[in-house]
Coordinates of C-alpha atoms in Angstrom, one line a residue:
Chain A
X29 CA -61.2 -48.9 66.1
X30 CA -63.3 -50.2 63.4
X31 CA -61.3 -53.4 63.0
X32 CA -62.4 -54.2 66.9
X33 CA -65.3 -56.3 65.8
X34 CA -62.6 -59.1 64.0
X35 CA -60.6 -59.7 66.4
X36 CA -61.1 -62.2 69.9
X37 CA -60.4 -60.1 73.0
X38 CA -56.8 -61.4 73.7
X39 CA -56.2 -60.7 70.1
X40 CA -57.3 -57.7 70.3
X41 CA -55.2 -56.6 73.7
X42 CA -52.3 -57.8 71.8
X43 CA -53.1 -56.2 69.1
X44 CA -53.3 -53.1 71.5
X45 CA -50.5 -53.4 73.0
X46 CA -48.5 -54.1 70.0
X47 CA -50.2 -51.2 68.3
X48 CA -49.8 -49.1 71.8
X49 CA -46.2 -49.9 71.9
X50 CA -46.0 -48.4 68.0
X51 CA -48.2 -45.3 69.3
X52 CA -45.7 -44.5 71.6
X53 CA -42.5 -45.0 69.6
X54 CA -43.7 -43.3 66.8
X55 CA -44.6 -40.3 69.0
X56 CA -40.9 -40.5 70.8
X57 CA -39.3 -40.6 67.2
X58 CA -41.9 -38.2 65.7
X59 CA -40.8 -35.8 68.5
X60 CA -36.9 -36.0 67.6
X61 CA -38.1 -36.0 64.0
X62 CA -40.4 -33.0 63.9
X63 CA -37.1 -31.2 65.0
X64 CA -35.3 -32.8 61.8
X65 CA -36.5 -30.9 59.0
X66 CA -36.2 -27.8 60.5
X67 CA -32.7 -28.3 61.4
X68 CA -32.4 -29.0 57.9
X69 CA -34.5 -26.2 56.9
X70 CA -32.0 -23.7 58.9
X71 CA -28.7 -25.6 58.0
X72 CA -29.6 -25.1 54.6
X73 CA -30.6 -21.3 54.9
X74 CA -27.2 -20.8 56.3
X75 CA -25.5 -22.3 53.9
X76 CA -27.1 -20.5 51.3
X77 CA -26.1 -17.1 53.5
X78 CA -22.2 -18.2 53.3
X79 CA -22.5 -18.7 49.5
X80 CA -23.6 -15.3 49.2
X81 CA -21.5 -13.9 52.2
X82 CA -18.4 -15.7 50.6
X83 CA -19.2 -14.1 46.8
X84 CA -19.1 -10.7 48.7
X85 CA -15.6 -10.9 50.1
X86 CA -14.0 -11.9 47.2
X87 CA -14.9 -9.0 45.5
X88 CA -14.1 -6.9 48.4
X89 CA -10.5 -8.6 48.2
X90 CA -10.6 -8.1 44.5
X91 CA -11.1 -4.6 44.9
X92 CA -8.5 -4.5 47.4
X93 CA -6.0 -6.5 45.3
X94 CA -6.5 -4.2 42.1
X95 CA -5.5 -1.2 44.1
X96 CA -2.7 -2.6 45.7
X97 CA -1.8 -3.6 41.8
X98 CA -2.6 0.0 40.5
X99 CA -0.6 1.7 43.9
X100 CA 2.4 -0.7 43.1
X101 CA 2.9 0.2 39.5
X102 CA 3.6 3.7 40.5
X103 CA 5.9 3.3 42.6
X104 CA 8.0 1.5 40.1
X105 CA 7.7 4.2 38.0
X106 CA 8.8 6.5 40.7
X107 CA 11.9 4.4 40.4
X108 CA 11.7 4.0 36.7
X109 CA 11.3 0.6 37.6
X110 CA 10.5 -1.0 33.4
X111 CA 11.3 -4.9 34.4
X112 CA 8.7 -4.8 37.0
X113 CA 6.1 -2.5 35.5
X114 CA 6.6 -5.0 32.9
X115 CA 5.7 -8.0 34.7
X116 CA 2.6 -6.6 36.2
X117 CA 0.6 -7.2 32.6
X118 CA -0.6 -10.2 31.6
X119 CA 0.2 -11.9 28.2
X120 CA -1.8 -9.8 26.0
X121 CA -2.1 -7.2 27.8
X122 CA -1.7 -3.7 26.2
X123 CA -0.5 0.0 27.4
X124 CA -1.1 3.2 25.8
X125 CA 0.9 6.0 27.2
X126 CA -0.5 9.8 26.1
X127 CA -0.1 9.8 22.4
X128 CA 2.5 6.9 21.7
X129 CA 0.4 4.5 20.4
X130 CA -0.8 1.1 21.5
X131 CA 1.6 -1.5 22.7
X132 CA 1.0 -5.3 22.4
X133 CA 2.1 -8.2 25.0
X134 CA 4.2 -7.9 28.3
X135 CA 7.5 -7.6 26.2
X136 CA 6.5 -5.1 23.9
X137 CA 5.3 -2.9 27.1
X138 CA 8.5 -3.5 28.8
X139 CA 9.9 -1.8 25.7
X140 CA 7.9 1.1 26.0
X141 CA 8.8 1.7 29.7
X142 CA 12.3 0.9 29.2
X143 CA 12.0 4.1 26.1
X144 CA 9.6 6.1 28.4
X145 CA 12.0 6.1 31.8
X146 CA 15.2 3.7 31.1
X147 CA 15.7 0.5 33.4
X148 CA 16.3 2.2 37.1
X149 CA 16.1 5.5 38.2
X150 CA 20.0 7.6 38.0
X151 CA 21.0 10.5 39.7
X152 CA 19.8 13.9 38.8
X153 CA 16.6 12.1 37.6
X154 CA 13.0 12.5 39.4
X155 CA 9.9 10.6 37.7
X156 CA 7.2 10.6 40.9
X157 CA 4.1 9.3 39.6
X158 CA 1.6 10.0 42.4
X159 CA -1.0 7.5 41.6
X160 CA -5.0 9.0 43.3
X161 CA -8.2 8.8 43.4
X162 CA -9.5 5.3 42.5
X163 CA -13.0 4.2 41.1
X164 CA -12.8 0.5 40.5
X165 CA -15.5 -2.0 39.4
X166 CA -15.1 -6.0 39.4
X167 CA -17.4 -7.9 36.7
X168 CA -20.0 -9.5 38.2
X169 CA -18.1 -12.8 37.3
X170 CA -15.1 -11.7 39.3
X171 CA -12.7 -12.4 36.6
X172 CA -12.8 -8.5 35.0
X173 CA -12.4 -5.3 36.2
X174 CA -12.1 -1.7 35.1
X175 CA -11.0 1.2 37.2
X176 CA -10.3 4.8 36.9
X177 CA -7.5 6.7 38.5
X178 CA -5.8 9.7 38.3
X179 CA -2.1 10.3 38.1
X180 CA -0.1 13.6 39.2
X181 CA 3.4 13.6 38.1
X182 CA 6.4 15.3 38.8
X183 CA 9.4 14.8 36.3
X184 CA 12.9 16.3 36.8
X185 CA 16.6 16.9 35.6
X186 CA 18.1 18.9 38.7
X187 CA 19.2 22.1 36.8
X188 CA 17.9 21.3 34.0
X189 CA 13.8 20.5 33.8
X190 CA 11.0 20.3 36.5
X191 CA 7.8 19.5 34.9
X192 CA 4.5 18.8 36.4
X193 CA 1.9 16.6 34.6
X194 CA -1.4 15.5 35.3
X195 CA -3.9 12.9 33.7
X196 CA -6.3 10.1 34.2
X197 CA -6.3 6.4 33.3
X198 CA -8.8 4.4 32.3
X199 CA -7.7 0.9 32.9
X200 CA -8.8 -2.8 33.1
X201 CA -7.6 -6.0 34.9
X202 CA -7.8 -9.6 34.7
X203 CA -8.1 -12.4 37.3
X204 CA -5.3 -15.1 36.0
X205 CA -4.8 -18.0 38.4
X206 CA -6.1 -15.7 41.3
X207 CA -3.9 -13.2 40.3
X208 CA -5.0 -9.8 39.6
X209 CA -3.0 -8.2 36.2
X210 CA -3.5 -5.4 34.0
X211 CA -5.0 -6.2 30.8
X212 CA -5.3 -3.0 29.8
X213 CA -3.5 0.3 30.6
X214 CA -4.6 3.4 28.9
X215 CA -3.1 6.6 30.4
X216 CA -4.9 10.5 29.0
X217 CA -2.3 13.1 29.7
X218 CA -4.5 16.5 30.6
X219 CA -1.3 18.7 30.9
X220 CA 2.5 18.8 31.2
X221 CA 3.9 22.0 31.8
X222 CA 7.0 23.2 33.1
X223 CA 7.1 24.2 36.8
X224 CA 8.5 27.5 35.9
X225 CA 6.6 29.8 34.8
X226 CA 3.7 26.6 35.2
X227 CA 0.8 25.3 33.0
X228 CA -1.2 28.7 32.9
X229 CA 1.9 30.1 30.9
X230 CA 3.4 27.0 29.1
X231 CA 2.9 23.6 27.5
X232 CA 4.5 20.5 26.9
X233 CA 2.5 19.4 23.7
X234 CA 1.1 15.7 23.7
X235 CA 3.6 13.1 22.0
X236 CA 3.2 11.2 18.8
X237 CA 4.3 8.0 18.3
X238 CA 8.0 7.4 18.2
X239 CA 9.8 6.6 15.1
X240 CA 12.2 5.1 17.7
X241 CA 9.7 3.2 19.1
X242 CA 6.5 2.6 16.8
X243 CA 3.8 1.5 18.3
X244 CA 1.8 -2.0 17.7
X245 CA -0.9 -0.1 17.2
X246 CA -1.9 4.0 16.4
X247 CA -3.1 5.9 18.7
X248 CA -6.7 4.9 20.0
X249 CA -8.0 8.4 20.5
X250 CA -7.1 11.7 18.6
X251 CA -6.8 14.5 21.3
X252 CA -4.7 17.3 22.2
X253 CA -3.5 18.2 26.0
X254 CA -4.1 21.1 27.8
X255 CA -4.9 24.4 26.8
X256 CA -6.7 22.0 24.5
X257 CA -10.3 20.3 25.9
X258 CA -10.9 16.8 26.0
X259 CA -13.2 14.5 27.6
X260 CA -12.4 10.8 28.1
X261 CA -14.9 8.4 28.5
X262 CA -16.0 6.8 32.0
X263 CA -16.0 3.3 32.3
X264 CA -18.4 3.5 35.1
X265 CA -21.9 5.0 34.5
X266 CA -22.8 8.0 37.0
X267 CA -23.6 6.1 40.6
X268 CA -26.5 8.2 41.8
X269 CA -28.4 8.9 38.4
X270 CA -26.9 5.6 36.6
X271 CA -26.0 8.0 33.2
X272 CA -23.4 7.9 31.0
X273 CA -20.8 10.2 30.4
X274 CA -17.4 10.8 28.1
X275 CA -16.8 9.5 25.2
X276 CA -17.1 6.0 23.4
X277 CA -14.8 3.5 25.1
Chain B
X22 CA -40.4 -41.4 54.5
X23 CA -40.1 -41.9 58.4
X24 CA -39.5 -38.6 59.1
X25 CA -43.1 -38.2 57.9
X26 CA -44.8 -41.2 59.8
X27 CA -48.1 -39.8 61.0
X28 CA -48.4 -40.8 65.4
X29 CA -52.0 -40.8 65.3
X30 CA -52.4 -43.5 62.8
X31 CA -51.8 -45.9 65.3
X32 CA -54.9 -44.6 67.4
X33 CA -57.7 -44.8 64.8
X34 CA -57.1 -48.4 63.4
X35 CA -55.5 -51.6 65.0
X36 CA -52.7 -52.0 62.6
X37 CA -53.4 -55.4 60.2
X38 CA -50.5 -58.2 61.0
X39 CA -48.7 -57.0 57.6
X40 CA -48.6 -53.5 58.5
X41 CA -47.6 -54.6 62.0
X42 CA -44.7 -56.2 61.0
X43 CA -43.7 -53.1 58.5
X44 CA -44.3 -50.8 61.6
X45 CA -41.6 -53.3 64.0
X46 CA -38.9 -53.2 61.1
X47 CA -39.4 -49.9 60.7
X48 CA -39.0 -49.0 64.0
X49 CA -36.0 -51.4 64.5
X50 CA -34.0 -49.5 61.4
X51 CA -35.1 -45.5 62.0
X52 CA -33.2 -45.2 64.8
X53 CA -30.0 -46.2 62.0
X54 CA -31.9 -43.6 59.7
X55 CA -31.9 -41.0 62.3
X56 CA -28.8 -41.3 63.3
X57 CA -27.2 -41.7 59.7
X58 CA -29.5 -38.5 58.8
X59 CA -27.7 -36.4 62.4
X60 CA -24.6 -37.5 60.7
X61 CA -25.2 -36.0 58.0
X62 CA -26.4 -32.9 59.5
X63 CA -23.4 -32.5 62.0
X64 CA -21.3 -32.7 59.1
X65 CA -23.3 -30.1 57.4
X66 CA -23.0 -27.7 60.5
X67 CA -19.4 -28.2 61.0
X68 CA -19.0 -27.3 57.0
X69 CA -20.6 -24.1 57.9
X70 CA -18.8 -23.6 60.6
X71 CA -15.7 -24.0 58.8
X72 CA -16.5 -21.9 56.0
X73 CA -18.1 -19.1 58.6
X74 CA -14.4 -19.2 60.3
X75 CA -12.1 -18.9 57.2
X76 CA -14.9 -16.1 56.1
X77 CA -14.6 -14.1 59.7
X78 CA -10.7 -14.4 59.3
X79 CA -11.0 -12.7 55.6
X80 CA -13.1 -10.2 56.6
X81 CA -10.9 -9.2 59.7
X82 CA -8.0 -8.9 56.9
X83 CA -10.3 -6.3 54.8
X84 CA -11.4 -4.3 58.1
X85 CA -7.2 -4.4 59.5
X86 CA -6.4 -2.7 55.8
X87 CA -9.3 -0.4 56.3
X88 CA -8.6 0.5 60.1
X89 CA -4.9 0.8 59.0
X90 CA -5.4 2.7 55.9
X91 CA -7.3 5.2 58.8
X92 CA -4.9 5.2 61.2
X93 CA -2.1 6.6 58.5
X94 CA -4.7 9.2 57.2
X95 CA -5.5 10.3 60.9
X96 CA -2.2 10.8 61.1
X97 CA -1.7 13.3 58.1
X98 CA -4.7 15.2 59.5
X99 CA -3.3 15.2 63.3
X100 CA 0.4 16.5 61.7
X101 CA -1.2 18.8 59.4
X102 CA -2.5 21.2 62.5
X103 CA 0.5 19.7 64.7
X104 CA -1.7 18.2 67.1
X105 CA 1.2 16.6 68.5
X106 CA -1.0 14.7 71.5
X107 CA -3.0 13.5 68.9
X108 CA -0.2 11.9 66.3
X109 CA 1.3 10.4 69.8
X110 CA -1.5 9.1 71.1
X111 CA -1.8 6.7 67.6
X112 CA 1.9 5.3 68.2
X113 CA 2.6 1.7 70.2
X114 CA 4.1 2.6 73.5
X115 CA 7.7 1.0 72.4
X116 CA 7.3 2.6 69.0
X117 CA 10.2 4.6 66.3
X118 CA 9.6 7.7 64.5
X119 CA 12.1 8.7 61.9
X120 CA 11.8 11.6 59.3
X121 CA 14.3 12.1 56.8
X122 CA 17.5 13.3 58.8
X123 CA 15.8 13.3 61.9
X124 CA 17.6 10.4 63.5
X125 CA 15.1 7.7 65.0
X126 CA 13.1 8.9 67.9
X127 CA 11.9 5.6 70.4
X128 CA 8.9 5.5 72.8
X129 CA 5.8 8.1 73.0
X130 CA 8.2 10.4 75.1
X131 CA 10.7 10.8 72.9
X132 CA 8.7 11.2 70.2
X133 CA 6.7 13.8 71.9
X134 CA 9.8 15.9 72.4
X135 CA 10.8 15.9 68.5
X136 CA 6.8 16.7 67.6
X137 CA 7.0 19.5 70.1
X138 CA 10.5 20.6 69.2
X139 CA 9.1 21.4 65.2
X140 CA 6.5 23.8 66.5
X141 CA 8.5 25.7 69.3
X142 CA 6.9 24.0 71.9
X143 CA 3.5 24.2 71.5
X144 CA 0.7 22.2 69.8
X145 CA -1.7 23.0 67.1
X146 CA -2.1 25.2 64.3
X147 CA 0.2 28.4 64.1
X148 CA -0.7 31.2 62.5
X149 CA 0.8 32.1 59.3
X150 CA 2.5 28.2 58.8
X151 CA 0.8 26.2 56.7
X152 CA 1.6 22.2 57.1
X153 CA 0.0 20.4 55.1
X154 CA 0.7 16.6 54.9
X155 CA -0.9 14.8 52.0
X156 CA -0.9 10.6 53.1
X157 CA -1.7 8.8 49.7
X158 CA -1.2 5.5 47.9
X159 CA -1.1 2.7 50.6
X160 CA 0.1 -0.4 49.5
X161 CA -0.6 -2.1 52.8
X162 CA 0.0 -5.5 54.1
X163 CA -1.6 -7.7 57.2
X164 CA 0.4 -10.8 58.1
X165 CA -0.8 -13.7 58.3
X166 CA -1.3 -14.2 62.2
X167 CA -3.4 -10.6 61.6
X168 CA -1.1 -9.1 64.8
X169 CA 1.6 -7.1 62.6
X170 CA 1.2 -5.1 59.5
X171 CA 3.6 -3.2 57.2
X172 CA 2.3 -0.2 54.6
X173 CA 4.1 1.6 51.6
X174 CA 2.3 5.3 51.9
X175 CA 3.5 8.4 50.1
X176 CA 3.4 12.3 51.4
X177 CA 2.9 15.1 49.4
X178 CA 3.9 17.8 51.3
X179 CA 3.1 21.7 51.2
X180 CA 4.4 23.8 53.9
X181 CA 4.6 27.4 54.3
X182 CA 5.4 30.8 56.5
X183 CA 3.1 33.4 55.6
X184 CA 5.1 36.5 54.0
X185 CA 8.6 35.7 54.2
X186 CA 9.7 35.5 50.7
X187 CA 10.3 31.6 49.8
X188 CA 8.5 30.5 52.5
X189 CA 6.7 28.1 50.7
X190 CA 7.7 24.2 49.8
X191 CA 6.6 21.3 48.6
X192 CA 8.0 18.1 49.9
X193 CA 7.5 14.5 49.2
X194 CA 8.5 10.7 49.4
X195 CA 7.6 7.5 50.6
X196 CA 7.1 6.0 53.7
X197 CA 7.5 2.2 54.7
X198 CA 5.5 1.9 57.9
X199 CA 5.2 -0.8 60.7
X200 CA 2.0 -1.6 62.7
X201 CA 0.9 -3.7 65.7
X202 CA -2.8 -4.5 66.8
X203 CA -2.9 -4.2 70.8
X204 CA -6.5 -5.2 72.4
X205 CA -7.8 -5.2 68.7
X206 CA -6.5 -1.3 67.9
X207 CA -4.4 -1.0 65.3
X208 CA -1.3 1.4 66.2
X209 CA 1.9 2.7 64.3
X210 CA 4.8 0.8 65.8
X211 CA 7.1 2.1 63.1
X212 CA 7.2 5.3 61.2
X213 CA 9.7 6.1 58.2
X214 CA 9.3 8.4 56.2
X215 CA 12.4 8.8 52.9
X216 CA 12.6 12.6 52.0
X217 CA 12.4 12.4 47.7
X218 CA 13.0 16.2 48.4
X219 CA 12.0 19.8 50.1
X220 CA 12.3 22.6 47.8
X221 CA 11.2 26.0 47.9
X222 CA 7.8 27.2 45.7
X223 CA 9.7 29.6 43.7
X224 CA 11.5 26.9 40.8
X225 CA 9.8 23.7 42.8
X226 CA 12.7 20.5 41.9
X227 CA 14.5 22.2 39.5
X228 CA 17.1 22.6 42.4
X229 CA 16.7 20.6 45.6
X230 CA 19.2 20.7 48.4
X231 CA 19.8 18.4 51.2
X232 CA 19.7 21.1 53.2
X233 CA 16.4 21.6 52.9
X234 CA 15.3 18.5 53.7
X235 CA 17.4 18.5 57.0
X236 CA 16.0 22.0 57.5
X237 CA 12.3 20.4 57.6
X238 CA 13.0 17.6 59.0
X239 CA 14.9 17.4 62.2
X240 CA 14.0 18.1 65.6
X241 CA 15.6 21.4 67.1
X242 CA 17.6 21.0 70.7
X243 CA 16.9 17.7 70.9
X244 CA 18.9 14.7 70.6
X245 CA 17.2 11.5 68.4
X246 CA 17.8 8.1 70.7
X247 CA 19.6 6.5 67.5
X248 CA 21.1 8.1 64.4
X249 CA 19.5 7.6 61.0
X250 CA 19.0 4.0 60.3
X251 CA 20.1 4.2 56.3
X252 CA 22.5 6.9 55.1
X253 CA 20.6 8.6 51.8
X254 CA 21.0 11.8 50.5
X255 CA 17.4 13.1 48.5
X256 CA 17.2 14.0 45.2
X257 CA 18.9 14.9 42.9
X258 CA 20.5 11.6 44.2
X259 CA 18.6 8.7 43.1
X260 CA 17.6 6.5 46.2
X261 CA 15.2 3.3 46.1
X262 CA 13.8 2.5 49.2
X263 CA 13.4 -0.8 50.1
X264 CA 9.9 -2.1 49.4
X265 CA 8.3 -4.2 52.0
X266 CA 6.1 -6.6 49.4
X267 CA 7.3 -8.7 46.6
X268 CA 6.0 -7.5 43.0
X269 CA 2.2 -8.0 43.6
X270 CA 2.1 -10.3 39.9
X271 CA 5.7 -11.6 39.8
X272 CA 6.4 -12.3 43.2
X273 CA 10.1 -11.6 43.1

């Protein structure tokens, strides 16, 4: 109240009860707006949550979508099914089937389904590719994705041939227009061997690339199938110890 | 700012007539400030609350696929060591089961009779029968409402009877499934399973018969409540069943 000595005494009681009035809305408004800032405070925490909540189901969905992709392509190929395999690349994608080389583009990989199993399954045929086992991993950025699987196959003429065959891919996808494609399909064959008298007794030798069919590019990686070793790489480092293992990608 | 405004300045000094009138106008326009700045934040809250609800519905999609994906792999488990109470008790209570020939089977009764009927009556693991059933590759899909779900699912089958010559098989082919959530469980409403084949160990699909496949797959003295809902034969005739989703890139 230093200021008291300036002023007359009604002055001063206006003064006081102008000032008293101001006390006592700016303690009504300072009590609504002490509450403001927090409610900001926590508004903004919680938005911040979602942002990372939101980041975590799409790659939850991502992951979901890529094996629903993966899952799909087999069974088309059950059904020798080349248009649609086909159409589950995107533009540049490329395939590499065993030892046939390295295909090019979604036209050039319809080619080389069309050669591997024809357009559409016919009687007397079996081609079950019974797709297993995935480990997939989205980028960070959500727009990449890599993924290993494993694929055991059973391949028939009735009367004929029954063959079992086994091998891993290593694969990647791309995010296009919140799609989910392969951009990259790279199939190891570990065996093929006839059922009768089976894979401890008998081989089907790994492919080259076709003269019917060459390739848009060789062969990525030299290696023989089963009796023959060989170790592909991982694309995924080892989750408890974080190591590497395999070969170069 | 007037969210800062300090109430106890008002008690140590008598304001000067300048400040005075800065204090009434001030206090004439906050409560416009206040209430533009609750605007805001209601906005604010009902953005997160908008966002929180489109998030809960995504992550009940990715928990039905999960609880779905279970449901079908309980169900291989439960069938492998014919625990027939078990595999009934995951049906919905107007449900169809169909297995390759078997004709379709409707309600938990009926389809207790078939389960029974494979096993000679009784339930759980027989000696000397193996009965394995392999679920793998789901392709499964929630609609939209989140109530109703179809899956794609293969079976790789291995049965056997100890000792008796070619008593072993493998078996396999796809299934295109139906499922209902009741009271927030997921159950099988609809179970079809397309024989590929059922051949015997010895030569494995170098010669598969139909006969086989009947042979495994329908019940014995009793009668299904429909017949087969799509006439097939297994391989070596090529059959495609139908695929419940549209190529996943395509569309088509």
């Amino acid at each position: 109240m230093g200021k008291r000595s300036y002023m007359s005494r009604g002055r001063r009681a206006a003064a006081l009860a102008i000032g008293g009035s101001i006390v006592v809305g700016a303690a009504l408004f300072g009590g609504l707006l002490a509450q403001e800032p927090d409610s900001v405070t926590r508004v903004a925490a919680l938005e911040a949550k979602l942002t990372a909540l939101e980041r975590e189901i799409v790659l939850l969905e991502d992951t979901k979508a890529i094996k629903r992709l993966q899952r799909a392509y087999g069974y088309y190929a059950d059904k020798k099914l080349a248009g649609e395999i086909g159409a589950l690349f995107a533009e540049n994608g490329t395939a590499e089937i065993g030892g046939l080389g390295v295909f090019v583009g979604k036209s050039r990989i319809t080619e080389l389904y069309d050669f591997l199993l024809g357009d559409g399954l016919a009687d007397g045929e079996l081609a079950n590719h019974i797709i297993l086992q995935g480990v997939v991993d989205v980028a960070p950025d959500g727009n990449t994705a890599k993924g290993r699987w494993r694929a055991l196959i059973q391949l028939g003429q009735h009367g004929e041939t029954a063959v079992w065959s086994e091998g891993p891919y290593e694969n990647e996808y791309v995010k296009e227009d919140g799609v989910w494609k392969f951009s990259k399909l790279h199939w190891y064959m570990t065996v093929a061997a006839p059922y009768d008298p089976g894979w401890h007794r008998a081989q089907i030798p790994l492919a080259d690339p076709s003269p019917e069919l060459p390739p848009d590019r060789p062969p990525s990686e030299t290696y023989q199938s089963y009796p023959s070793a060989y170790l592909p790489m991982y694309h995924y480092d080892n989750p408890v110890s974080g190591r590497k293992a395999g070969g170069t990608p | 700012m007037i969210a800062r405004a300090d109430p106890r300045q008002g008690r140590t000094r008598v304001l000067a007539p300048a400040a005075r009138a800065t204090a009434v106008v001030a206090l004439l326009l906050a409560p416009g400030a206040l209430l533009h700045a609750q605007d805001d934040l209601a906005a604010r809250v009902a953005g997160v609350q908008a966002r929180l609800a489109a998030i809960e519905q995504r992550a009940d999609r990715v928990a039905d696929v999960n609880a779905i994906e279970n449901l079908q792999r309980s169900y291989g488990y439960y069938l492998d060591k014919m625990l027939w109470e078990h595999v009934v008790d995951l049906f919905s209570d107007a449900a169809t089961m169909e297995i390759g020939t078997s004709g379709v089977y409707v309600g938990k009764d009926s389809i207790r009779r078939y389960l029974y009927s494979l096993s000679g009556g009784v339930e759980g693991p027989l000696e000397g029968v193996l009965y394995d059933h392999f679920q793998l590759q789901p392709v499964v899909t929630v609609a939209d409402d989140g109530r109703t779900a179809k899956g794609r699912w293969r079976a790789l089958i291995m049965t056997g009877t100890y000792g008796s010559g070619s008593g072993g098989n493998w078996g396999e082919g796809p299934y295109e499934n139906e499922y209902v959530k009741e009271n927030g469980v997921w159950k099988i409403s609809k179970l079809h399973w397309y024989a590929t084949f059922y051949v015997p160990y010895e030569g494995g699909w170098l010669n598969s018969s139909p006969d086989a496949v009947r042979a495994y797959s329908e019940g014995r003295g009793v009668t299904p409540d429909r017949p087969q809902s799509e006439q097939y034969a297994p391989y070596p005739a090529a059959f495609v069943p139908p695929f419940h989703y549209p190529n996943p890139v395509s569309g088509r």
